[in-house]
PDB file of C-alpha atoms in Angstrom:
ATOM      1  CA  MET O 623      19.650 -89.135  14.243  1.00 70.00           C
ATOM      2  CA  PRO O 624      15.988 -88.169  13.492  1.00 82.00           C
ATOM      3  CA  GLU O 625      15.635 -84.358  14.334  1.00 87.00           C
ATOM      4  CA  LEU O 626      12.681 -81.705  14.565  1.00 92.00           C
ATOM      5  CA  PRO O 627      10.945 -82.137  11.486  1.00 90.00           C
ATOM      6  CA  GLU O 628      11.255 -86.161  11.458  1.00 89.00           C
ATOM      7  CA  VAL O 629       9.895 -86.293  15.126  1.00 93.00           C
ATOM      8  CA  GLU O 630       6.933 -83.451  14.260  1.00 93.00           C
ATOM      9  CA  THR O 631       6.253 -85.778  10.786  1.00 90.00           C
ATOM     10  CA  THR O 632       6.071 -88.670  13.212  1.00 92.00           C
ATOM     11  CA  VAL O 633       3.691 -87.019  15.425  1.00 94.00           C
ATOM     12  CA  ARG O 634       1.405 -85.799  12.497  1.00 92.00           C
ATOM     13  CA  GLY O 635       1.199 -89.449  11.482  1.00 90.00           C
ATOM     14  CA  LEU O 636       0.334 -90.961  14.786  1.00 95.00           C
ATOM     15  CA  ARG O 637      -2.536 -88.002  15.602  1.00 95.00           C
ATOM     16  CA  PRO O 638      -5.394 -89.564  13.778  1.00 94.00           C
ATOM     17  CA  ILE O 639      -4.759 -93.041  14.296  1.00 95.00           C
ATOM     18  CA  LEU O 640      -4.071 -92.525  18.367  1.00 97.00           C
ATOM     19  CA  VAL O 641      -6.551 -89.524  19.162  1.00 98.00           C
ATOM     20  CA  GLY O 642      -9.330 -90.433  20.783  1.00 98.00           C
ATOM     21  CA  ARG O 643      -8.770 -94.117  20.663  1.00 98.00           C
ATOM     22  CA  VAL O 644      -8.143 -96.366  23.998  1.00 98.00           C
ATOM     23  CA  LEU O 645      -5.175 -98.183  24.180  1.00 98.00           C
ATOM     24  CA  THR O 646      -6.602-101.663  24.888  1.00 98.00           C
ATOM     25  CA  ALA O 647      -2.778-103.216  24.734  1.00 98.00           C
ATOM     26  CA  VAL O 648       0.435-102.117  26.010  1.00 98.00           C
ATOM     27  CA  GLU O 649       3.686-104.596  25.614  1.00 97.00           C
ATOM     28  CA  ALA O 650       7.325-103.737  26.323  1.00 97.00           C
ATOM     29  CA  ARG O 651       9.005-106.636  24.589  1.00 97.00           C
ATOM     30  CA  ARG O 652      12.548-105.956  26.119  1.00 96.00           C
ATOM     31  CA  PRO O 653      13.252-104.401  29.753  1.00 96.00           C
ATOM     32  CA  ASP O 654      14.826-101.542  28.176  1.00 96.00           C
ATOM     33  CA  LEU O 655      15.992 -99.206  25.124  1.00 96.00           C
ATOM     34  CA  ARG O 656      18.762 -96.227  26.091  1.00 95.00           C
ATOM     35  CA  ARG O 657      17.355 -96.667  29.783  1.00 94.00           C
ATOM     36  CA  SER O 658      14.542 -98.903  31.213  1.00 97.00           C
ATOM     37  CA  PHE O 659      11.042 -98.731  30.149  1.00 98.00           C
ATOM     38  CA  PRO O 660       8.688 -97.497  33.401  1.00 97.00           C
ATOM     39  CA  VAL O 661       7.967-100.222  35.235  1.00 96.00           C
ATOM     40  CA  ASP O 662       3.887 -99.442  35.383  1.00 96.00           C
ATOM     41  CA  LEU O 663       3.681 -98.364  31.630  1.00 97.00           C
ATOM     42  CA  ARG O 664       1.603-101.253  30.948  1.00 97.00           C
ATOM     43  CA  GLN O 665      -0.548-100.889  33.958  1.00 97.00           C
ATOM     44  CA  ARG O 666      -1.045 -97.198  33.823  1.00 97.00           C
ATOM     45  CA  LEU O 667      -1.700 -96.719  29.661  1.00 98.00           C
ATOM     46  CA  THR O 668      -3.883 -99.772  29.720  1.00 98.00           C
ATOM     47  CA  GLY O 669      -7.548 -98.519  28.900  1.00 98.00           C
ATOM     48  CA  ALA O 670      -6.276 -94.955  28.761  1.00 98.00           C
ATOM     49  CA  ARG O 671      -7.871 -92.955  26.015  1.00 98.00           C
ATOM     50  CA  VAL O 672      -5.332 -90.577  24.025  1.00 98.00           C
ATOM     51  CA  ILE O 673      -6.205 -87.130  24.073  1.00 98.00           C
ATOM     52  CA  ALA O 674      -3.566 -85.480  22.520  1.00 98.00           C
ATOM     53  CA  LEU O 675      -0.006 -85.936  20.632  1.00 98.00           C
ATOM     54  CA  SER O 676       2.411 -83.345  20.426  1.00 97.00           C
ATOM     55  CA  ARG O 677       6.163 -82.394  20.083  1.00 97.00           C
ATOM     56  CA  ARG O 678       8.817 -80.817  22.106  1.00 97.00           C
ATOM     57  CA  ALA O 679      12.208 -80.766  20.581  1.00 96.00           C
ATOM     58  CA  LYS O 680      12.863 -83.718  19.631  1.00 95.00           C
ATOM     59  CA  TYR O 681      10.824 -85.821  21.712  1.00 97.00           C
ATOM     60  CA  GLY O 682       7.009 -86.815  20.841  1.00 97.00           C
ATOM     61  CA  ILE O 683       4.359 -86.664  23.629  1.00 98.00           C
ATOM     62  CA  ILE O 684       1.234 -89.030  23.800  1.00 98.00           C
ATOM     63  CA  GLN O 685      -1.137 -87.628  26.463  1.00 98.00           C
ATOM     64  CA  THR O 686      -3.808 -89.524  28.008  1.00 98.00           C
ATOM     65  CA  ASP O 687      -7.125 -89.077  29.881  1.00 98.00           C
ATOM     66  CA  ARG O 688      -5.643 -90.437  33.204  1.00 97.00           C
ATOM     67  CA  GLY O 689      -3.265 -87.216  33.008  1.00 97.00           C
ATOM     68  CA  ASP O 690      -0.354 -89.331  31.731  1.00 97.00           C
ATOM     69  CA  ALA O 691       2.329 -88.370  28.939  1.00 98.00           C
ATOM     70  CA  MET O 692       4.038 -91.203  27.340  1.00 98.00           C
ATOM     71  CA  VAL O 693       7.232 -89.020  25.823  1.00 98.00           C
ATOM     72  CA  PHE O 694       9.239 -91.101  23.447  1.00 98.00           C
ATOM     73  CA  HIS O 695      12.582 -90.029  21.953  1.00 97.00           C
ATOM     74  CA  LEU O 696      13.773 -91.990  18.544  1.00 94.00           C
ATOM     75  CA  GLY O 697      17.436 -91.864  19.379  1.00 93.00           C
ATOM     76  CA  MET O 698      19.223 -92.983  16.422  1.00 88.00           C
ATOM     77  CA  SER O 699      17.553 -95.162  14.059  1.00 85.00           C
ATOM     78  CA  GLY O 700      13.924 -95.366  16.209  1.00 92.00           C
ATOM     79  CA  ARG O 701      10.538 -94.905  14.265  1.00 92.00           C
ATOM     80  CA  TRP O 702       6.948 -95.877  14.841  1.00 94.00           C
ATOM     81  CA  ARG O 703       5.320 -98.501  12.460  1.00 93.00           C
ATOM     82  CA  VAL O 704       1.626 -98.333  11.711  1.00 93.00           C
ATOM     83  CA  ASP O 705      -0.021-102.085  11.143  1.00 94.00           C
ATOM     84  CA  PRO O 706       3.223-103.871  10.262  1.00 94.00           C
ATOM     85  CA  PRO O 707       2.289-106.972   8.659  1.00 94.00           C
ATOM     86  CA  GLU O 708       4.521-108.981  11.658  1.00 95.00           C
ATOM     87  CA  ILE O 709       6.337-107.797  14.458  1.00 96.00           C
ATOM     88  CA  GLY O 710       9.952-108.018  14.341  1.00 95.00           C
ATOM     89  CA  THR O 711      12.964-108.343  16.438  1.00 96.00           C
ATOM     90  CA  HIS O 712      13.504-104.635  16.752  1.00 96.00           C
ATOM     91  CA  ASP O 713       9.737-103.755  17.649  1.00 97.00           C
ATOM     92  CA  HIS O 714      10.256-103.101  21.083  1.00 97.00           C
ATOM     93  CA  LEU O 715       6.896-101.101  22.237  1.00 98.00           C
ATOM     94  CA  ILE O 716       3.266-102.444  21.005  1.00 98.00           C
ATOM     95  CA  LEU O 717       0.333-100.604  21.540  1.00 98.00           C
ATOM     96  CA  GLU O 718      -3.018-101.529  20.149  1.00 98.00           C
ATOM     97  CA  THR O 719      -6.037 -99.139  19.855  1.00 98.00           C
ATOM     98  CA  ASP O 720      -9.871-100.181  20.049  1.00 98.00           C
ATOM     99  CA  ALA O 721     -10.260 -99.406  16.368  1.00 98.00           C
ATOM    100  CA  GLY O 722      -8.054-102.452  15.864  1.00 97.00           C
ATOM    101  CA  ASP O 723      -4.661-100.719  14.939  1.00 97.00           C
ATOM    102  CA  ARG O 724      -1.363-102.077  16.209  1.00 97.00           C
ATOM    103  CA  LEU O 725       1.726 -99.357  16.404  1.00 97.00           C
ATOM    104  CA  ALA O 726       5.205-100.920  17.001  1.00 97.00           C
ATOM    105  CA  LEU O 727       8.250 -98.728  17.942  1.00 97.00           C
ATOM    106  CA  ASN O 728      10.935-100.060  16.146  1.00 95.00           C
ATOM    107  CA  ASP O 729      14.611 -99.061  17.260  1.00 95.00           C
ATOM    108  CA  ALA O 730      17.569-101.227  16.225  1.00 93.00           C
ATOM    109  CA  ARG O 731      20.229 -99.594  17.734  1.00 93.00           C
ATOM    110  CA  ARG O 732      18.093 -98.916  20.570  1.00 95.00           C
ATOM    111  CA  PHE O 733      19.105 -95.554  21.718  1.00 95.00           C
ATOM    112  CA  GLY O 734      15.730 -94.262  21.744  1.00 96.00           C
ATOM    113  CA  SER O 735      13.570 -93.723  25.064  1.00 97.00           C
ATOM    114  CA  VAL O 736       9.985 -93.969  26.703  1.00 98.00           C
ATOM    115  CA  ASP O 737       9.358 -91.858  29.782  1.00 98.00           C
ATOM    116  CA  LEU O 738       5.970 -91.826  31.777  1.00 98.00           C
ATOM    117  CA  ILE O 739       5.517 -88.281  33.100  1.00 98.00           C
ATOM    118  CA  ALA O 740       2.530 -86.495  34.865  1.00 97.00           C
ATOM    119  CA  SER O 741       0.997 -84.137  32.270  1.00 97.00           C
ATOM    120  CA  ASP O 742       0.906 -81.463  34.566  1.00 97.00           C
ATOM    121  CA  MET O 743       4.717 -81.933  35.297  1.00 97.00           C
ATOM    122  CA  LEU O 744       6.001 -81.998  31.722  1.00 97.00           C
ATOM    123  CA  ASP O 745       7.120 -78.108  31.936  1.00 96.00           C
ATOM    124  CA  SER O 746       8.992 -79.144  35.257  1.00 97.00           C
ATOM    125  CA  TRP O 747      10.392 -82.532  33.797  1.00 98.00           C
ATOM    126  CA  PRO O 748      14.283 -81.869  34.146  1.00 97.00           C
ATOM    127  CA  THR O 749      14.571 -82.866  30.403  1.00 97.00           C
ATOM    128  CA  PHE O 750      12.298 -80.363  29.145  1.00 98.00           C
ATOM    129  CA  ALA O 751      13.036 -77.483  31.758  1.00 98.00           C
ATOM    130  CA  ALA O 752      16.597 -77.658  30.370  1.00 98.00           C
ATOM    131  CA  LEU O 753      15.489 -76.752  26.927  1.00 98.00           C
ATOM    132  CA  GLY O 754      15.647 -73.431  25.013  1.00 97.00           C
ATOM    133  CA  PRO O 755      12.898 -71.789  22.903  1.00 98.00           C
ATOM    134  CA  GLU O 756      11.109 -73.874  20.151  1.00 97.00           C
ATOM    135  CA  PRO O 757      12.154 -72.819  16.672  1.00 97.00           C
ATOM    136  CA  PHE O 758       8.588 -71.878  15.985  1.00 96.00           C
ATOM    137  CA  GLY O 759       7.808 -69.853  19.272  1.00 95.00           C
ATOM    138  CA  PRO O 760       7.684 -66.515  19.666  1.00 97.00           C
ATOM    139  CA  ASP O 761      10.710 -66.540  22.109  1.00 97.00           C
ATOM    140  CA  LEU O 762      13.363 -67.395  19.449  1.00 98.00           C
ATOM    141  CA  THR O 763      14.276 -63.943  18.127  1.00 98.00           C
ATOM    142  CA  GLY O 764      17.472 -62.482  16.993  1.00 98.00           C
ATOM    143  CA  ALA O 765      17.445 -60.499  19.900  1.00 97.00           C
ATOM    144  CA  TYR O 766      17.231 -63.413  22.221  1.00 98.00           C
ATOM    145  CA  LEU O 767      20.169 -64.908  20.498  1.00 98.00           C
ATOM    146  CA  ALA O 768      22.196 -61.487  20.923  1.00 97.00           C
ATOM    147  CA  ARG O 769      21.623 -61.848  24.186  1.00 97.00           C
ATOM    148  CA  THR O 770      22.474 -65.482  24.763  1.00 98.00           C
ATOM    149  CA  PHE O 771      25.534 -65.300  22.263  1.00 98.00           C
ATOM    150  CA  ASP O 772      26.875 -62.000  24.028  1.00 97.00           C
ATOM    151  CA  GLY O 773      30.418 -62.554  24.734  1.00 95.00           C
ATOM    152  CA  ARG O 774      30.713 -65.998  23.451  1.00 96.00           C
ATOM    153  CA  VAL O 775      33.423 -67.366  21.595  1.00 96.00           C
ATOM    154  CA  ALA O 776      32.136 -70.605  20.802  1.00 96.00           C
ATOM    155  CA  PRO O 777      31.449 -71.298  16.725  1.00 96.00           C
ATOM    156  CA  ILE O 778      27.787 -70.473  15.721  1.00 97.00           C
ATOM    157  CA  LYS O 779      27.166 -73.837  14.901  1.00 97.00           C
ATOM    158  CA  ALA O 780      27.943 -75.208  17.956  1.00 96.00           C
ATOM    159  CA  MET O 781      25.800 -73.013  19.998  1.00 97.00           C
ATOM    160  CA  LEU O 782      22.518 -73.756  17.853  1.00 97.00           C
ATOM    161  CA  LEU O 783      23.249 -77.744  18.363  1.00 96.00           C
ATOM    162  CA  ASP O 784      22.920 -77.099  22.170  1.00 97.00           C
ATOM    163  CA  GLN O 785      19.630 -77.795  23.446  1.00 96.00           C
ATOM    164  CA  ARG O 786      19.870 -75.287  25.940  1.00 97.00           C
ATOM    165  CA  ILE O 787      19.925 -72.483  23.576  1.00 98.00           C
ATOM    166  CA  VAL O 788      17.271 -73.887  21.271  1.00 98.00           C
ATOM    167  CA  ALA O 789      15.379 -76.799  21.131  1.00 97.00           C
ATOM    168  CA  GLY O 790      14.892 -79.337  18.406  1.00 95.00           C
ATOM    169  CA  LEU O 791      17.909 -78.128  16.091  1.00 95.00           C
ATOM    170  CA  GLY O 792      20.371 -81.001  14.589  1.00 92.00           C
ATOM    171  CA  ASN O 793      23.175 -80.981  12.299  1.00 93.00           C
ATOM    172  CA  ILE O 794      21.456 -81.403   8.955  1.00 92.00           C
ATOM    173  CA  TYR O 795      19.406 -78.665   9.447  1.00 93.00           C
ATOM    174  CA  VAL O 796      21.793 -76.285  11.114  1.00 96.00           C
ATOM    175  CA  CYS O 797      24.022 -76.544   8.251  1.00 96.00           C
ATOM    176  CA  GLU O 798      20.965 -75.875   6.171  1.00 96.00           C
ATOM    177  CA  ALA O 799      20.039 -72.617   7.733  1.00 97.00           C
ATOM    178  CA  LEU O 800      23.597 -71.329   8.098  1.00 98.00           C
ATOM    179  CA  ASN O 801      23.929 -71.386   4.300  1.00 98.00           C
ATOM    180  CA  ILE O 802      20.728 -69.491   3.769  1.00 97.00           C
ATOM    181  CA  ALA O 803      21.487 -66.954   6.448  1.00 98.00           C
ATOM    182  CA  ARG O 804      24.795 -66.936   4.627  1.00 98.00           C
ATOM    183  CA  ILE O 805      26.964 -67.621   8.210  1.00 98.00           C
ATOM    184  CA  ALA O 806      30.271 -69.136   8.666  1.00 97.00           C
ATOM    185  CA  PRO O 807      29.510 -72.188  10.660  1.00 97.00           C
ATOM    186  CA  ARG O 808      32.844 -71.543  12.722  1.00 96.00           C
ATOM    187  CA  ARG O 809      32.260 -68.120  13.341  1.00 96.00           C
ATOM    188  CA  ARG O 810      32.385 -66.703  16.500  1.00 97.00           C
ATOM    189  CA  ALA O 811      28.654 -66.400  17.990  1.00 97.00           C
ATOM    190  CA  GLY O 812      29.363 -63.328  19.853  1.00 97.00           C
ATOM    191  CA  GLN O 813      30.362 -61.352  16.777  1.00 96.00           C
ATOM    192  CA  ILE O 814      27.721 -62.058  14.875  1.00 97.00           C
ATOM    193  CA  ALA O 815      25.177 -58.755  14.096  1.00 96.00           C
ATOM    194  CA  HIS O 816      21.759 -58.715  15.354  1.00 95.00           C
ATOM    195  CA  THR O 817      20.259 -57.685  11.908  1.00 96.00           C
ATOM    196  CA  ARG O 818      22.136 -61.087  10.846  1.00 97.00           C
ATOM    197  CA  LEU O 819      20.705 -63.040  13.520  1.00 98.00           C
ATOM    198  CA  ASP O 820      17.236 -62.030  12.601  1.00 98.00           C
ATOM    199  CA  ALA O 821      17.977 -63.462   9.291  1.00 98.00           C
ATOM    200  CA  LEU O 822      19.322 -66.821  11.129  1.00 98.00           C
ATOM    201  CA  VAL O 823      15.968 -67.317  12.992  1.00 98.00           C
ATOM    202  CA  ASP O 824      14.192 -66.538   9.594  1.00 98.00           C
ATOM    203  CA  ALA O 825      16.551 -69.371   7.961  1.00 98.00           C
ATOM    204  CA  ILE O 826      15.651 -71.657  10.641  1.00 98.00           C
ATOM    205  CA  ARG O 827      12.346 -71.334  10.300  1.00 97.00           C
ATOM    206  CA  THR O 828      12.552 -71.945   6.543  1.00 96.00           C
ATOM    207  CA  VAL O 829      14.273 -75.124   6.465  1.00 94.00           C
ATOM    208  CA  LEU O 830      12.117 -76.543   9.320  1.00 95.00           C
ATOM    209  CA  LEU O 831       8.888 -75.800   7.737  1.00 92.00           C
ATOM    210  CA  ALA O 832       9.966 -77.201   4.447  1.00 91.00           C
ATOM    211  CA  ALA O 833      11.596 -80.167   5.748  1.00 90.00           C
ATOM    212  CA  ILE O 834       8.454 -80.882   7.521  1.00 90.00           C
ATOM    213  CA  GLU O 835       6.201 -80.226   4.449  1.00 85.00           C
ATOM    214  CA  ALA O 836       8.707 -82.866   2.286  1.00 83.00           C
ATOM    215  CA  GLY O 837       8.459 -85.420   5.624  1.00 75.00           C
ATOM    216  CA  GLY O 838      11.525 -84.806   6.830  1.00 73.00           C
ATOM    217  CA  SER O 839      15.006 -86.503   5.809  1.00 62.00           C
ATOM    218  CA  THR O 840      15.630 -90.216   4.971  1.00 50.00           C
ATOM    219  CA  LEU O 841      18.689 -91.309   6.817  1.00 50.00           C
ATOM    220  CA  ARG O 842      19.655 -94.693   7.723  1.00 48.00           C
ATOM    221  CA  ASP O 843      16.614 -96.495   9.001  1.00 48.00           C
ATOM    222  CA  TYR O 844      14.059 -93.574   9.519  1.00 48.00           C
ATOM    223  CA  ALA O 845      10.776 -93.676   7.672  1.00 50.00           C
ATOM    224  CA  ARG O 846       7.355 -92.287   8.307  1.00 52.00           C
ATOM    225  CA  PRO O 847       4.933 -94.155  10.440  1.00 65.00           C
ATOM    226  CA  ASP O 848       2.904 -94.710   7.114  1.00 62.00           C
ATOM    227  CA  GLY O 849       6.272 -96.323   5.508  1.00 57.00           C
ATOM    228  CA  GLN O 850       6.896 -93.606   3.323  1.00 58.00           C
ATOM    229  CA  LEU O 851      10.407 -92.141   3.101  1.00 52.00           C
ATOM    230  CA  GLY O 852      10.959 -88.540   3.996  1.00 52.00           C
ATOM    231  CA  TYR O 853      12.379 -86.580   0.918  1.00 54.00           C
ATOM    232  CA  PHE O 854      13.899 -83.506   2.355  1.00 70.00           C
ATOM    233  CA  ALA O 855      17.294 -84.960   1.400  1.00 75.00           C
ATOM    234  CA  THR O 856      16.462 -84.220  -2.654  1.00 80.00           C
ATOM    235  CA  GLN O 857      16.265 -80.281  -1.422  1.00 86.00           C
ATOM    236  CA  TRP O 858      19.586 -79.999   0.745  1.00 91.00           C
ATOM    237  CA  ARG O 859      21.401 -77.283  -0.477  1.00 95.00           C
ATOM    238  CA  VAL O 860      24.798 -78.184   1.244  1.00 96.00           C
ATOM    239  CA  TYR O 861      24.320 -81.412   3.717  1.00 94.00           C
ATOM    240  CA  GLY O 862      25.981 -84.007   1.782  1.00 92.00           C
ATOM    241  CA  ARG O 863      26.905 -82.166  -1.009  1.00 94.00           C
ATOM    242  CA  GLU O 864      30.564 -81.625  -0.642  1.00 96.00           C
ATOM    243  CA  GLY O 865      32.613 -80.894  -4.027  1.00 97.00           C
ATOM    244  CA  GLU O 866      28.993 -79.474  -5.545  1.00 96.00           C
ATOM    245  CA  ALA O 867      28.189 -76.120  -6.533  1.00 97.00           C
ATOM    246  CA  CYS O 868      26.212 -73.983  -3.762  1.00 97.00           C
ATOM    247  CA  PRO O 869      23.080 -72.431  -4.808  1.00 95.00           C
ATOM    248  CA  CYS O 870      24.147 -69.013  -4.387  1.00 94.00           C
ATOM    249  CA  GLY O 871      26.324 -69.629  -7.858  1.00 93.00           C
ATOM    250  CA  LYS O 872      29.337 -68.431  -6.262  1.00 92.00           C
ATOM    251  CA  GLY O 873      31.246 -71.190  -4.568  1.00 96.00           C
ATOM    252  CA  THR O 874      31.531 -75.006  -3.994  1.00 98.00           C
ATOM    253  CA  VAL O 875      30.326 -76.901  -0.850  1.00 98.00           C
ATOM    254  CA  ILE O 876      33.168 -78.209   1.152  1.00 98.00           C
ATOM    255  CA  ARG O 877      33.053 -80.755   4.148  1.00 97.00           C
ATOM    256  CA  VAL O 878      34.634 -80.210   7.535  1.00 95.00           C
ATOM    257  CA  VAL O 879      34.807 -82.180  10.754  1.00 93.00           C
ATOM    258  CA  ASP O 880      34.469 -80.544  13.951  1.00 83.00           C
ATOM    259  CA  SER O 881      34.125 -83.104  16.954  1.00 74.00           C
ATOM    260  CA  GLY O 882      33.678 -86.179  14.902  1.00 80.00           C
ATOM    261  CA  ARG O 883      30.674 -84.401  13.190  1.00 88.00           C
ATOM    262  CA  SER O 884      30.623 -83.401   9.416  1.00 94.00           C
ATOM    263  CA  THR O 885      29.749 -79.815   8.402  1.00 97.00           C
ATOM    264  CA  PHE O 886      28.961 -78.651   5.092  1.00 97.00           C
ATOM    265  CA  CYS O 887      28.963 -75.044   4.081  1.00 98.00           C
ATOM    266  CA  CYS O 888      30.192 -72.399   1.357  1.00 98.00           C
ATOM    267  CA  PRO O 889      32.969 -70.537   2.053  1.00 97.00           C
ATOM    268  CA  SER O 890      32.516 -68.004  -0.936  1.00 97.00           C
ATOM    269  CA  CYS O 891      28.903 -67.056   0.382  1.00 97.00           C
ATOM    270  CA  GLN O 892      28.924 -67.719   4.145  1.00 97.00           C
ATOM    271  CA  ARG O 893      31.106 -65.114   6.052  1.00 95.00           C
TER     272      ARG O 893
END
């Protein structure tokens, strides 16, 4: 599933193509993805000028001068294609601009979504209102995590994957951040010292920034809007590296499965 770095990379790739441009055509080529397209999507977006693109958690936000915001989620396999040579079976939403560009939202598995929300209601939209702080925002601190984890016996990895606690984190980058911070993924969240949580916040930001710089991690169908593949997978410390040496130089990466999800870690340095 595209995580925060992949969505941020997508938004940055779309921004120079869409911001300031008028949407001259909007076509939903099927009735739904994970859920139905807004029935008035074409009516409300056609002729509107895009004034901003941004990201919240794993969602991209396209705002227009009509006070509407199209919020998209890439699901398991979604990506935007810019000026595709032809429209394919899995190109489910088409946007055209007054500059002549064509963008196609491609989603083979159809686990993505598109919503249309009034821009001034974004913060109170239930999906966003339930989210925790952004990893790069001032509200994510070691003190915040300490308060949130106080008395909790759930594993630290599970807590970090909870979007109500921290927005946008997914399996790959949580595994990587925990390795950098040298915290065992199964350690009880409420037992981790405040100073180690400070280090964990730094590690989260370090790995996300590096991933964004690399254009994200290409898994299965993900690619940037320009068609290039994200290459952060070449920098993974532990994810997908079962049996290899940990960068700490002391241990070997292992893989364990919790609730059907793979966790990669080093038992020698992560405690």
